[in-house]
Amino acid sequence: MEHSFLKKLGIEKENSGICAGGVWLKGSGEILDSINPATGQKIASVRQGNANEYEEVITAAQEAFKLWRNLPAPKRGEIVRELRNEFAQYKKELGTLVSLEVGKIIAEGEGEIQEAIDMADYAVGLSRSFPGKVLPSERPEHHMYEIWHPLGPVGIITAFNFPIAVWAWNALIAAVCGDSMVWKPSSEAPLTAIATQHICNRVLSKHGFAGVCNLAIGPSEDIGEKMASDRRLPLISATGSCNMGKKMAQTVAERFGKTLLELGGNNAIIVMDDATLDTAIQSILFGAVGTAGQRCTTTRRIIAHKKIKDELISRLTLAYKQVSIGDPLDTNTLMGPLINEKAVNTMMHALEQIKKEGGKILFGGEKLDREGFFVTPTIVLAPKDMPMLEKETFAPILYILECESLDEAIEMNNSVSQGLSSALFTNNVQNEHKFLSPEGSDCGIANVNIGTSGAEIGGAFGGEKETGGGREAGSDSWKAYMRRQTVTVNYSKKPPALSQGIQFGTPKKK
Ligand code: NAD
């Protein structure tokens, strides 16, 4: 293998992609190659799992759950802290692997590992502070309260673009909640998942809980769809496209399972005529070009007030000209490649369609003639009624739209079927609060003078409408990974009183 640091992460030329209870299984499925999108060359290969091995993975998760759920939450937190320390120790190597495998620039690759570290810190704190409720009972000498119990083995399905952070949002919270888990990562980023699993195995097996984190790399039909219909996984947390989420939601609902869906976004930034343009332009650049436009929170639409639209376009174009495109491992690079050839073709087809629908390409729009899957970031002047505005093309295409008022801008912001992230740039307090009011943005995330991407882990992350409605990471997102039990205790020695004043079966005194 060309990259020697991979050995440190336990990555070989050929790897098993299926791990049950800390044991790597042979993997009798097809070989999957992990491709470096900056070169189109193979990094290493993975032997995928099939239906038989899937059974072993589920059994391991079920067995581990029986033990893990009884370990006190703060003790589970102590083990998650050890995971955190391993992520910190291997931050550089893991971050480099993320960049190598999915093509995001090294600062973002390492940023993902930092996100996993932050999530672990958060989960450790949570393990000692899970809140609960005591509620007033209407009956004398009764206590009423809520207990939160671990839910069971959780199925985690992740997208390619955050190959470790999305797992961390789910897995580290699920772990302190007392759940075991089965992870099906994207087939575009199997090596990052294998390296993460090695870390989990090292830490968890030391404590006799190897089966808490399990890995099942395989085709969606063999592994992902099996997970969706598997009653032994009471929760499926799935991150990916809206199409995938729709299928998941239906299959899991059919068996009355729970879903936590984190799906596509179509995020807009509104720039008002009173905004500080310097701040807005910086945020637009990061939001639209960062991760080569392959974030769920990528800025896809700018809704610019007509008074500043032309200035915004000329300054933004200047900023786009300075974006260095190239090797994601070079610290001078701002934009790496798209994930694969298919993504490049999808972008090129989208641009053809945009032109047919009246969109005007102001900057970029090219496929670069070099090895790897590189394109130029693109700015499009778009008519308001362009059908392509509805679509999330997972590439760096930024639409500029014009508005005359905040009301109109909010209507445009809310007009798409996705509802993940939104932002407003303004220095006007009325504008700000209108945007944050019930008649403002309809998205799960609404920012003022901050762009659409780069959320902190302390807040609940997720979106409305076709984004799926799920919430992950901070705030009370942990509740998705637990089941709630309402408890009433009669601490008198008398027969329990019935609520609503009902008298039942008590002989009347004559
Ligand atoms: P994708 O939908 O192609 O795949 C996501 C995951 O789902 C992969 O692991 C894939 O193998 C699996 N999958 C696909 N079809 C399946 C099926 N029928 N049954 C079971 N599993 C199936 O998405 P992608 O290209 O990897 O990622 C990009 C998409 O993810 C974008 O739409 C992006 O907005 C979204 N995303 C959303 C968030 C969020 O938090 N809202 C975060 C990251 C990415």
Coordinates of C-alpha atoms and ligand atoms in Angstrom, one line a residue:
M1 CA 0.0 0.0 0.0
E2 CA 1.2 3.5 -0.9
H3 CA 0.1 5.2 2.3
S4 CA 2.1 3.9 5.3
F5 CA 0.0 5.6 7.9
L6 CA -2.9 3.2 7.1
K7 CA -1.1 0.4 8.9
K8 CA -1.3 2.4 12.1
L9 CA -5.1 2.3 11.7
G10 CA -5.1 -1.4 11.1
I11 CA -5.9 -1.1 7.4
E12 CA -4.4 -3.8 5.2
K13 CA -4.4 -4.2 1.4
E14 CA -7.5 -6.4 1.8
N15 CA -9.7 -6.1 4.8
S16 CA -12.7 -7.8 6.3
G17 CA -15.7 -5.4 6.2
I18 CA -17.8 -7.3 8.8
C19 CA -17.1 -7.4 12.5
A20 CA -19.3 -9.2 15.0
G21 CA -18.6 -8.9 18.7
G22 CA -15.1 -7.7 18.1
V23 CA -14.3 -10.6 15.7
W24 CA -13.6 -9.9 12.1
L25 CA -15.5 -12.4 10.0
K26 CA -14.2 -13.7 6.7
G27 CA -16.8 -11.9 4.7
S28 CA -18.2 -14.0 1.8
G29 CA -19.6 -11.1 -0.2
E30 CA -18.1 -9.4 -3.2
I31 CA -14.8 -7.4 -3.0
L32 CA -15.3 -3.7 -2.7
D33 CA -12.5 -1.3 -3.7
S34 CA -12.1 1.9 -1.9
I35 CA -11.1 4.6 -4.4
N36 CA -9.2 7.8 -3.8
P37 CA -11.4 10.4 -5.6
A38 CA -8.4 12.7 -6.1
T39 CA -6.7 10.1 -8.3
G40 CA -9.3 7.5 -9.2
Q41 CA -6.8 4.9 -7.9
K42 CA -7.6 2.1 -5.4
I43 CA -6.5 2.7 -1.8
A44 CA -7.3 -0.8 -0.5
S45 CA -10.1 -3.4 -0.8
V46 CA -12.8 -4.8 1.5
R47 CA -14.5 -8.1 1.6
Q48 CA -18.1 -7.4 2.1
G49 CA -20.6 -9.3 4.2
N50 CA -23.7 -11.3 3.1
A51 CA -26.9 -12.6 4.8
N52 CA -25.2 -15.3 7.0
E53 CA -22.6 -12.9 8.4
Y54 CA -25.4 -10.3 9.0
E55 CA -27.0 -12.8 11.3
E56 CA -23.8 -13.2 13.3
V57 CA -23.6 -9.4 13.6
I58 CA -27.1 -9.1 14.9
T59 CA -26.6 -11.9 17.4
A60 CA -23.5 -10.2 18.7
A61 CA -25.3 -6.9 19.1
Q62 CA -28.2 -8.6 20.9
E63 CA -26.0 -10.5 23.3
A64 CA -23.9 -7.4 24.1
F65 CA -27.1 -5.4 24.7
K66 CA -28.2 -7.7 27.5
L67 CA -25.0 -6.9 29.5
W68 CA -24.4 -3.3 28.4
R69 CA -27.9 -2.1 29.4
N70 CA -27.2 -3.1 33.0
L71 CA -23.9 -1.3 33.3
P72 CA -24.6 2.1 35.1
A73 CA -24.7 5.0 32.6
P74 CA -21.6 6.8 34.2
K75 CA -19.6 3.6 33.8
R76 CA -20.6 3.4 30.2
G77 CA -19.5 7.0 30.0
E78 CA -16.1 6.1 31.3
I79 CA -15.6 3.6 28.5
V80 CA -16.8 6.2 25.9
R81 CA -14.1 8.5 27.4
E82 CA -11.5 5.9 26.4
L83 CA -12.9 5.9 22.9
R84 CA -12.5 9.7 22.9
N85 CA -8.9 9.4 23.9
E86 CA -8.2 7.0 21.1
F87 CA -9.8 9.3 18.6
A88 CA -7.6 12.1 19.9
Q89 CA -4.5 10.0 19.7
Y90 CA -5.2 9.0 16.1
K91 CA -6.7 12.3 15.0
K92 CA -4.1 13.0 12.4
E93 CA -4.2 9.6 10.8
L94 CA -8.0 9.2 10.9
G95 CA -8.4 12.8 9.5
T96 CA -6.0 11.9 6.7
L97 CA -7.9 8.8 5.9
V98 CA -11.1 10.7 5.7
S99 CA -9.5 13.1 3.2
L100 CA -8.0 10.3 1.2
E101 CA -11.2 8.3 1.0
V102 CA -13.8 11.0 0.4
G103 CA -11.7 13.8 -0.9
K104 CA -12.5 16.6 1.7
I105 CA -9.6 18.9 2.4
I106 CA -7.4 17.9 5.3
A107 CA -8.6 20.7 7.6
E108 CA -12.2 19.3 7.2
G109 CA -10.9 15.7 7.5
E110 CA -9.3 16.4 10.8
G111 CA -12.3 18.5 11.8
E112 CA -14.5 15.4 11.5
I113 CA -12.4 13.6 14.0
Q114 CA -12.6 16.6 16.3
E115 CA -16.3 16.4 15.9
A116 CA -16.2 12.7 17.1
I117 CA -14.0 13.8 20.0
D118 CA -16.5 16.6 20.9
M119 CA -19.4 14.2 20.7
A120 CA -17.6 11.7 23.0
D121 CA -17.0 14.5 25.5
Y122 CA -20.7 15.5 25.3
A123 CA -21.8 11.8 25.7
V124 CA -19.5 11.4 28.8
G125 CA -21.1 14.4 30.4
L126 CA -24.6 13.2 29.5
S127 CA -23.8 9.8 31.1
R128 CA -23.7 11.5 34.5
S129 CA -26.6 13.9 33.9
F130 CA -29.4 12.3 32.0
P131 CA -32.4 14.3 33.0
G132 CA -35.7 12.9 34.1
K133 CA -39.1 14.2 35.2
V134 CA -40.9 13.9 38.4
L135 CA -44.6 14.8 37.9
P136 CA -47.2 15.7 40.5
S137 CA -49.6 12.7 41.1
E138 CA -53.2 13.7 41.6
R139 CA -53.6 10.8 44.0
P140 CA -52.6 11.0 47.7
E141 CA -49.4 9.2 48.7
H142 CA -48.4 8.4 45.2
H143 CA -45.3 9.3 43.3
M144 CA -45.2 9.7 39.5
Y145 CA -42.1 9.9 37.4
E146 CA -40.4 8.9 34.1
I147 CA -37.7 6.4 33.7
W148 CA -35.7 6.2 30.4
H149 CA -34.4 2.8 29.5
P150 CA -32.0 1.6 26.8
L151 CA -33.9 0.8 23.6
G152 CA -32.0 -2.2 22.2
P153 CA -29.5 -2.7 19.4
V154 CA -29.7 0.3 17.1
G155 CA -29.1 0.2 13.3
I156 CA -26.9 3.1 12.0
I157 CA -26.8 3.7 8.3
T158 CA -24.4 6.5 7.2
A159 CA -23.8 8.6 4.1
F160 CA -20.4 9.0 2.4
N161 CA -19.8 12.7 3.1
F162 CA -19.3 12.5 6.9
P163 CA -17.9 9.0 7.1
I164 CA -17.1 9.2 10.9
A165 CA -18.9 12.2 12.3
V166 CA -22.4 10.9 11.6
W167 CA -21.5 7.6 13.1
A168 CA -20.2 9.5 16.2
W169 CA -23.4 11.5 16.6
N170 CA -25.3 8.3 16.8
A171 CA -23.0 5.8 18.2
L172 CA -21.5 7.7 21.1
I173 CA -24.9 8.9 22.3
A174 CA -26.5 5.4 21.8
A175 CA -23.6 3.9 23.7
V176 CA -24.1 6.0 26.9
C177 CA -27.9 5.4 26.5
G178 CA -27.1 1.7 27.0
D179 CA -27.7 0.5 23.4
S180 CA -25.5 -1.8 21.3
M181 CA -25.4 -1.1 17.6
V182 CA -24.9 -2.3 14.0
W183 CA -23.2 0.2 11.6
K184 CA -23.7 0.0 7.8
P185 CA -21.4 2.7 6.4
S186 CA -21.5 4.0 2.9
S187 CA -19.7 1.8 0.3
E188 CA -17.8 5.0 -0.7
A189 CA -16.0 5.1 2.6
P190 CA -15.5 1.6 4.0
L191 CA -11.9 2.1 5.2
T192 CA -12.8 4.9 7.5
A193 CA -15.4 2.7 9.1
I194 CA -13.0 -0.2 9.4
A195 CA -10.4 2.0 11.1
T196 CA -13.1 3.3 13.5
Q197 CA -14.2 -0.2 14.2
H198 CA -10.6 -1.2 15.1
I199 CA -10.6 1.5 17.7
C200 CA -13.9 0.4 19.1
N201 CA -12.8 -3.2 19.3
R202 CA -9.6 -2.2 21.2
V203 CA -11.4 -0.2 23.8
L204 CA -14.6 -2.3 24.2
S205 CA -13.0 -5.7 24.3
K206 CA -10.7 -4.6 27.2
H207 CA -13.9 -4.2 29.2
G208 CA -15.7 -7.3 28.0
F209 CA -18.2 -5.4 25.8
A210 CA -16.8 -6.0 22.3
G211 CA -20.3 -6.6 20.9
V212 CA -21.5 -3.1 21.7
C213 CA -20.2 -1.7 18.3
N214 CA -20.5 -3.9 15.3
L215 CA -19.9 -3.3 11.6
A216 CA -21.6 -4.6 8.5
I217 CA -20.2 -3.4 5.2
G218 CA -22.2 -4.6 2.2
P219 CA -24.5 -3.6 -0.6
S220 CA -27.7 -1.7 0.5
E221 CA -29.9 -4.6 -0.8
D222 CA -28.1 -7.2 1.3
I223 CA -27.4 -5.3 4.5
G224 CA -29.2 -1.9 4.5
E225 CA -32.6 -3.3 3.5
K226 CA -32.3 -6.2 5.8
M227 CA -31.6 -3.8 8.7
A228 CA -34.7 -1.8 7.8
S229 CA -37.0 -4.8 8.0
D230 CA -35.3 -6.4 11.0
R231 CA -37.5 -6.3 14.2
R232 CA -34.4 -6.9 16.3
L233 CA -33.3 -3.3 15.6
P234 CA -36.0 -1.2 17.3
L235 CA -34.4 2.0 15.9
I236 CA -32.9 2.7 12.5
S237 CA -31.0 5.9 12.3
A238 CA -30.4 6.6 8.6
T239 CA -28.5 9.4 7.0
G240 CA -28.5 9.9 3.3
S241 CA -30.7 11.0 0.4
C242 CA -34.4 11.7 0.6
N243 CA -35.1 8.8 -1.7
M244 CA -33.3 6.4 0.6
G245 CA -35.1 7.9 3.6
K246 CA -38.5 7.4 2.0
K247 CA -37.8 3.7 1.5
M248 CA -36.5 3.4 5.0
A249 CA -39.4 5.2 6.6
Q250 CA -41.9 2.9 4.9
T251 CA -40.1 -0.4 5.6
V252 CA -39.4 0.4 9.3
A253 CA -42.9 1.8 9.9
E254 CA -44.4 -1.5 8.5
R255 CA -42.9 -3.3 11.5
F256 CA -43.7 -0.4 13.9
G257 CA -40.0 0.3 14.4
K258 CA -38.6 3.8 15.1
T259 CA -36.6 5.8 12.5
L260 CA -34.3 8.8 13.0
L261 CA -33.9 10.3 9.5
E262 CA -31.3 12.8 8.5
L263 CA -31.8 13.4 4.8
G264 CA -31.1 15.8 2.0
G265 CA -31.0 19.6 2.3
N266 CA -31.6 22.5 -0.1
N267 CA -30.4 25.3 2.0
A268 CA -30.7 29.0 1.4
I269 CA -29.0 32.2 2.7
I270 CA -31.0 35.4 2.5
V271 CA -28.9 38.5 2.2
M272 CA -30.7 41.7 2.9
D273 CA -29.7 45.2 1.7
D274 CA -28.6 46.1 5.3
A275 CA -26.3 43.1 5.6
T276 CA -22.5 43.3 6.2
L277 CA -21.5 41.9 2.8
D278 CA -17.9 40.9 3.9
T279 CA -19.4 38.5 6.5
A280 CA -22.0 37.2 4.1
I281 CA -19.5 36.5 1.3
Q282 CA -17.2 34.6 3.6
S283 CA -20.1 32.5 4.9
I284 CA -21.4 31.9 1.4
L285 CA -18.0 30.8 0.2
F286 CA -17.6 28.2 3.0
G287 CA -21.2 27.1 2.7
A288 CA -21.2 26.6 -1.0
V289 CA -17.7 25.5 -1.8
G290 CA -16.6 23.7 1.4
T291 CA -16.5 19.9 1.0
A292 CA -17.0 20.6 -2.7
G293 CA -20.7 21.3 -2.1
Q294 CA -21.2 17.8 -0.7
R295 CA -22.6 18.7 2.7
C296 CA -26.2 18.2 3.7
T297 CA -26.0 21.8 4.9
T298 CA -24.3 23.1 1.8
T299 CA -25.6 26.5 0.7
R300 CA -27.4 25.9 -2.5
R301 CA -29.4 29.1 -2.9
I302 CA -28.7 32.7 -2.3
I303 CA -31.7 34.9 -2.0
A304 CA -30.3 38.4 -2.4
H305 CA -32.1 41.7 -2.0
K306 CA -32.2 43.4 -5.4
K307 CA -30.3 46.4 -4.1
I308 CA -27.2 44.4 -3.3
K309 CA -27.5 41.5 -5.7
D310 CA -25.1 42.8 -8.4
E311 CA -22.4 43.8 -5.9
L312 CA -22.8 40.4 -4.1
I313 CA -22.4 38.6 -7.4
S314 CA -19.3 40.5 -8.5
R315 CA -17.6 40.1 -5.1
L316 CA -18.6 36.4 -4.8
T317 CA -17.2 35.8 -8.3
L318 CA -13.9 37.3 -7.3
A319 CA -13.8 35.0 -4.3
Y320 CA -14.6 32.0 -6.4
K321 CA -11.7 32.8 -8.7
Q322 CA -9.4 32.5 -5.8
V323 CA -10.5 29.0 -4.7
S324 CA -7.6 26.6 -5.1
I325 CA -8.8 23.2 -6.4
G326 CA -6.6 20.2 -6.0
D327 CA -5.1 17.5 -3.8
P328 CA -7.2 17.5 -0.6
L329 CA -4.1 16.5 1.4
D330 CA -2.3 19.7 0.4
T331 CA -3.0 22.4 3.1
N332 CA -3.2 25.1 0.4
T333 CA -6.2 23.4 -1.3
L334 CA -9.7 24.8 -0.6
M335 CA -11.7 22.4 -2.7
G336 CA -11.1 18.8 -3.4
P337 CA -12.8 16.4 -5.8
L338 CA -16.3 15.1 -5.9
I339 CA -16.8 11.6 -4.5
N340 CA -16.9 9.7 -7.9
E341 CA -17.4 9.8 -11.6
K342 CA -21.1 9.4 -11.2
A343 CA -21.2 12.6 -9.1
V344 CA -19.3 14.5 -11.8
N345 CA -21.8 13.3 -14.4
T346 CA -24.8 14.2 -12.2
M347 CA -23.4 17.7 -11.9
M348 CA -22.8 18.1 -15.6
H349 CA -26.4 16.8 -16.4
A350 CA -27.8 19.2 -13.8
L351 CA -26.0 22.1 -15.5
E352 CA -27.4 21.1 -18.9
Q353 CA -30.9 21.0 -17.4
I354 CA -30.4 24.3 -15.6
K355 CA -29.5 26.0 -18.9
K356 CA -32.6 24.5 -20.5
E357 CA -34.7 25.9 -17.7
G358 CA -33.3 29.4 -18.1
G359 CA -30.5 29.4 -15.6
K360 CA -27.4 31.4 -16.6
I361 CA -23.9 30.1 -15.6
L362 CA -22.0 33.1 -14.2
F363 CA -18.9 31.2 -13.1
G364 CA -17.5 27.7 -13.3
G365 CA -19.5 24.7 -14.5
E366 CA -16.6 22.7 -15.9
K367 CA -15.2 19.2 -15.4
L368 CA -11.4 19.5 -14.9
D369 CA -9.3 17.6 -17.4
R370 CA -7.0 15.8 -14.9
E371 CA -7.0 12.5 -13.0
G372 CA -9.6 12.3 -10.2
F373 CA -13.1 13.7 -10.1
F374 CA -12.6 17.4 -10.1
V375 CA -15.0 20.2 -11.1
T376 CA -15.1 23.9 -10.8
P377 CA -17.4 25.5 -8.3
T378 CA -20.3 27.1 -10.1
I379 CA -22.5 30.2 -9.7
V380 CA -25.8 30.3 -11.6
L381 CA -28.2 33.2 -12.0
A382 CA -31.5 31.5 -11.6
P383 CA -35.1 32.5 -12.5
K384 CA -37.4 32.1 -9.5
D385 CA -39.6 29.4 -11.1
M386 CA -36.7 27.1 -12.3
P387 CA -37.7 23.5 -11.5
M388 CA -34.1 22.5 -10.8
L389 CA -34.2 24.8 -7.7
E390 CA -36.3 22.0 -6.0
K391 CA -33.5 19.4 -6.4
E392 CA -30.5 18.8 -4.2
T393 CA -27.7 18.3 -6.7
F394 CA -24.9 17.0 -4.5
A395 CA -22.2 19.2 -6.1
P396 CA -20.9 22.8 -5.8
I397 CA -23.7 24.6 -7.7
L398 CA -24.9 27.8 -6.2
Y399 CA -28.1 29.5 -7.4
I400 CA -28.5 33.3 -7.1
L401 CA -32.1 34.5 -6.8
E402 CA -33.4 38.0 -6.4
C403 CA -35.9 39.2 -3.8
E404 CA -37.5 42.6 -3.1
S405 CA -38.5 42.1 0.6
L406 CA -37.9 39.8 3.5
D407 CA -41.4 38.3 3.2
E408 CA -40.7 37.3 -0.3
A409 CA -37.3 35.9 0.6
I410 CA -38.8 33.8 3.4
E411 CA -41.4 32.5 1.0
M412 CA -38.7 31.5 -1.4
N413 CA -36.6 29.9 1.4
N414 CA -39.6 27.8 2.5
S415 CA -40.8 26.9 -1.0
V416 CA -38.6 23.7 -1.4
S417 CA -39.5 20.3 -0.1
Q418 CA -36.4 19.9 2.1
G419 CA -36.1 21.8 5.4
L420 CA -32.6 21.4 6.9
S421 CA -30.7 24.6 7.3
S422 CA -31.3 28.3 6.5
A423 CA -29.6 31.6 7.2
L424 CA -30.3 35.3 7.1
F425 CA -27.7 38.1 6.9
T426 CA -29.0 41.4 8.2
N427 CA -28.2 44.1 10.7
N428 CA -31.9 44.9 11.3
V429 CA -33.4 43.5 14.5
Q430 CA -36.9 43.3 13.0
N431 CA -35.7 41.3 10.1
E432 CA -33.8 39.0 12.4
H433 CA -36.8 38.2 14.6
K434 CA -39.2 37.9 11.8
F435 CA -37.0 35.2 10.3
L436 CA -36.9 33.4 13.6
S437 CA -40.7 33.8 14.2
P438 CA -43.4 31.2 13.4
E439 CA -43.9 32.9 10.0
G440 CA -40.1 32.8 9.4
S441 CA -37.9 30.0 8.2
D442 CA -39.5 26.5 8.3
C443 CA -36.1 24.7 8.6
G444 CA -34.6 22.7 11.5
I445 CA -31.7 25.2 11.6
A446 CA -32.1 28.9 11.3
N447 CA -29.0 31.1 11.7
V448 CA -28.5 34.8 11.7
N449 CA -25.3 36.3 10.4
I450 CA -23.8 32.7 10.2
G451 CA -24.0 30.5 7.2
T452 CA -26.0 27.3 6.7
S453 CA -23.2 24.8 7.4
G454 CA -20.8 24.0 10.3
A455 CA -23.2 23.3 13.1
E456 CA -22.0 22.9 16.7
I457 CA -22.6 19.5 18.4
G458 CA -24.3 21.0 21.4
G459 CA -27.5 21.8 19.5
A460 CA -30.0 19.3 18.1
F461 CA -29.1 18.8 14.4
G462 CA -31.7 17.9 11.8
G463 CA -34.4 19.2 9.6
E464 CA -38.1 19.3 8.7
K465 CA -40.2 18.1 5.7
E466 CA -38.3 15.8 3.4
T467 CA -35.2 16.2 5.4
G468 CA -36.9 13.6 7.6
G469 CA -37.6 15.3 11.0
G470 CA -34.9 13.5 12.9
R471 CA -32.6 15.3 15.5
E472 CA -29.1 14.1 16.4
A473 CA -26.1 15.2 18.4
G474 CA -26.9 17.6 21.3
S475 CA -29.9 19.0 23.3
D476 CA -32.4 16.2 24.0
S477 CA -31.6 14.1 20.9
W478 CA -30.6 11.3 23.2
K479 CA -34.3 10.5 23.8
A480 CA -34.5 8.9 20.4
Y481 CA -32.1 6.1 21.6
M482 CA -34.1 5.3 24.7
R483 CA -37.6 4.2 25.6
R484 CA -39.7 6.1 28.1
Q485 CA -41.5 4.5 31.0
T486 CA -44.0 6.3 33.1
V487 CA -44.0 5.0 36.6
T488 CA -46.6 5.5 39.4
V489 CA -45.8 4.3 42.9
N490 CA -48.4 4.0 45.7
Y491 CA -46.4 4.5 48.9
S492 CA -49.3 4.3 51.2
K493 CA -50.5 1.0 52.7
K494 CA -54.0 1.7 51.3
P495 CA -55.4 0.3 48.1
P496 CA -54.4 2.5 45.2
A497 CA -56.8 5.3 44.4
L498 CA -58.0 5.5 40.9
S499 CA -57.4 8.6 38.8
Q500 CA -60.2 10.8 37.5
G501 CA -62.0 10.1 40.8
I502 CA -63.3 6.7 39.6
Q503 CA -64.8 4.4 42.2
F504 CA -64.6 0.8 41.0
G505 CA -65.6 -2.3 42.8
T506 CA -65.4 -0.8 46.3
P507 CA -68.4 -2.1 48.4
K508 CA -70.5 0.9 49.5
K509 CA -71.0 1.2 53.3
K510 CA -74.6 1.0 54.3
Ligands
NAD1 P1 -27.3 7.7 -0.2 O1 -28.7 7.9 0.1 O2 -26.9 7.3 -1.5 O3 -26.7 6.6 0.9 C1 -26.7 6.8 2.3 C2 -26.6 5.4 2.9 O4 -27.8 4.7 2.7 C3 -25.5 4.6 2.4 O5 -24.9 3.8 3.5 C4 -26.2 3.7 1.4 O6 -25.6 2.4 1.2 C5 -27.5 3.4 2.2 N1 -28.7 3.1 1.3 C6 -29.0 3.5 0.1 N2 -30.1 3.0 -0.3 C7 -30.5 2.1 0.7 C8 -31.6 1.3 0.8 N3 -32.6 1.1 -0.1 N4 -31.7 0.6 1.9 C9 -30.8 0.7 2.9 N5 -29.7 1.5 2.8 C10 -29.6 2.2 1.7 O7 -26.6 9.1 0.2 P2 -25.1 9.5 0.0 O8 -24.8 9.8 -1.4 O9 -24.1 8.5 0.7 O10 -25.0 10.9 0.9 C11 -25.5 12.1 0.4 C12 -26.9 12.4 0.9 O11 -26.9 12.3 2.3 C13 -27.3 13.8 0.5 O12 -28.6 13.8 0.2 C14 -27.1 14.6 1.9 O13 -27.9 15.7 2.0 C15 -27.5 13.5 2.8 N6 -26.9 13.8 4.2 C16 -27.8 14.2 5.1 C17 -27.3 14.5 6.4 C18 -28.1 15.1 7.5 O14 -27.7 15.1 8.6 N7 -29.3 15.5 7.1 C19 -25.9 14.3 6.7 C20 -25.1 13.8 5.6 C21 -25.6 13.6 4.4

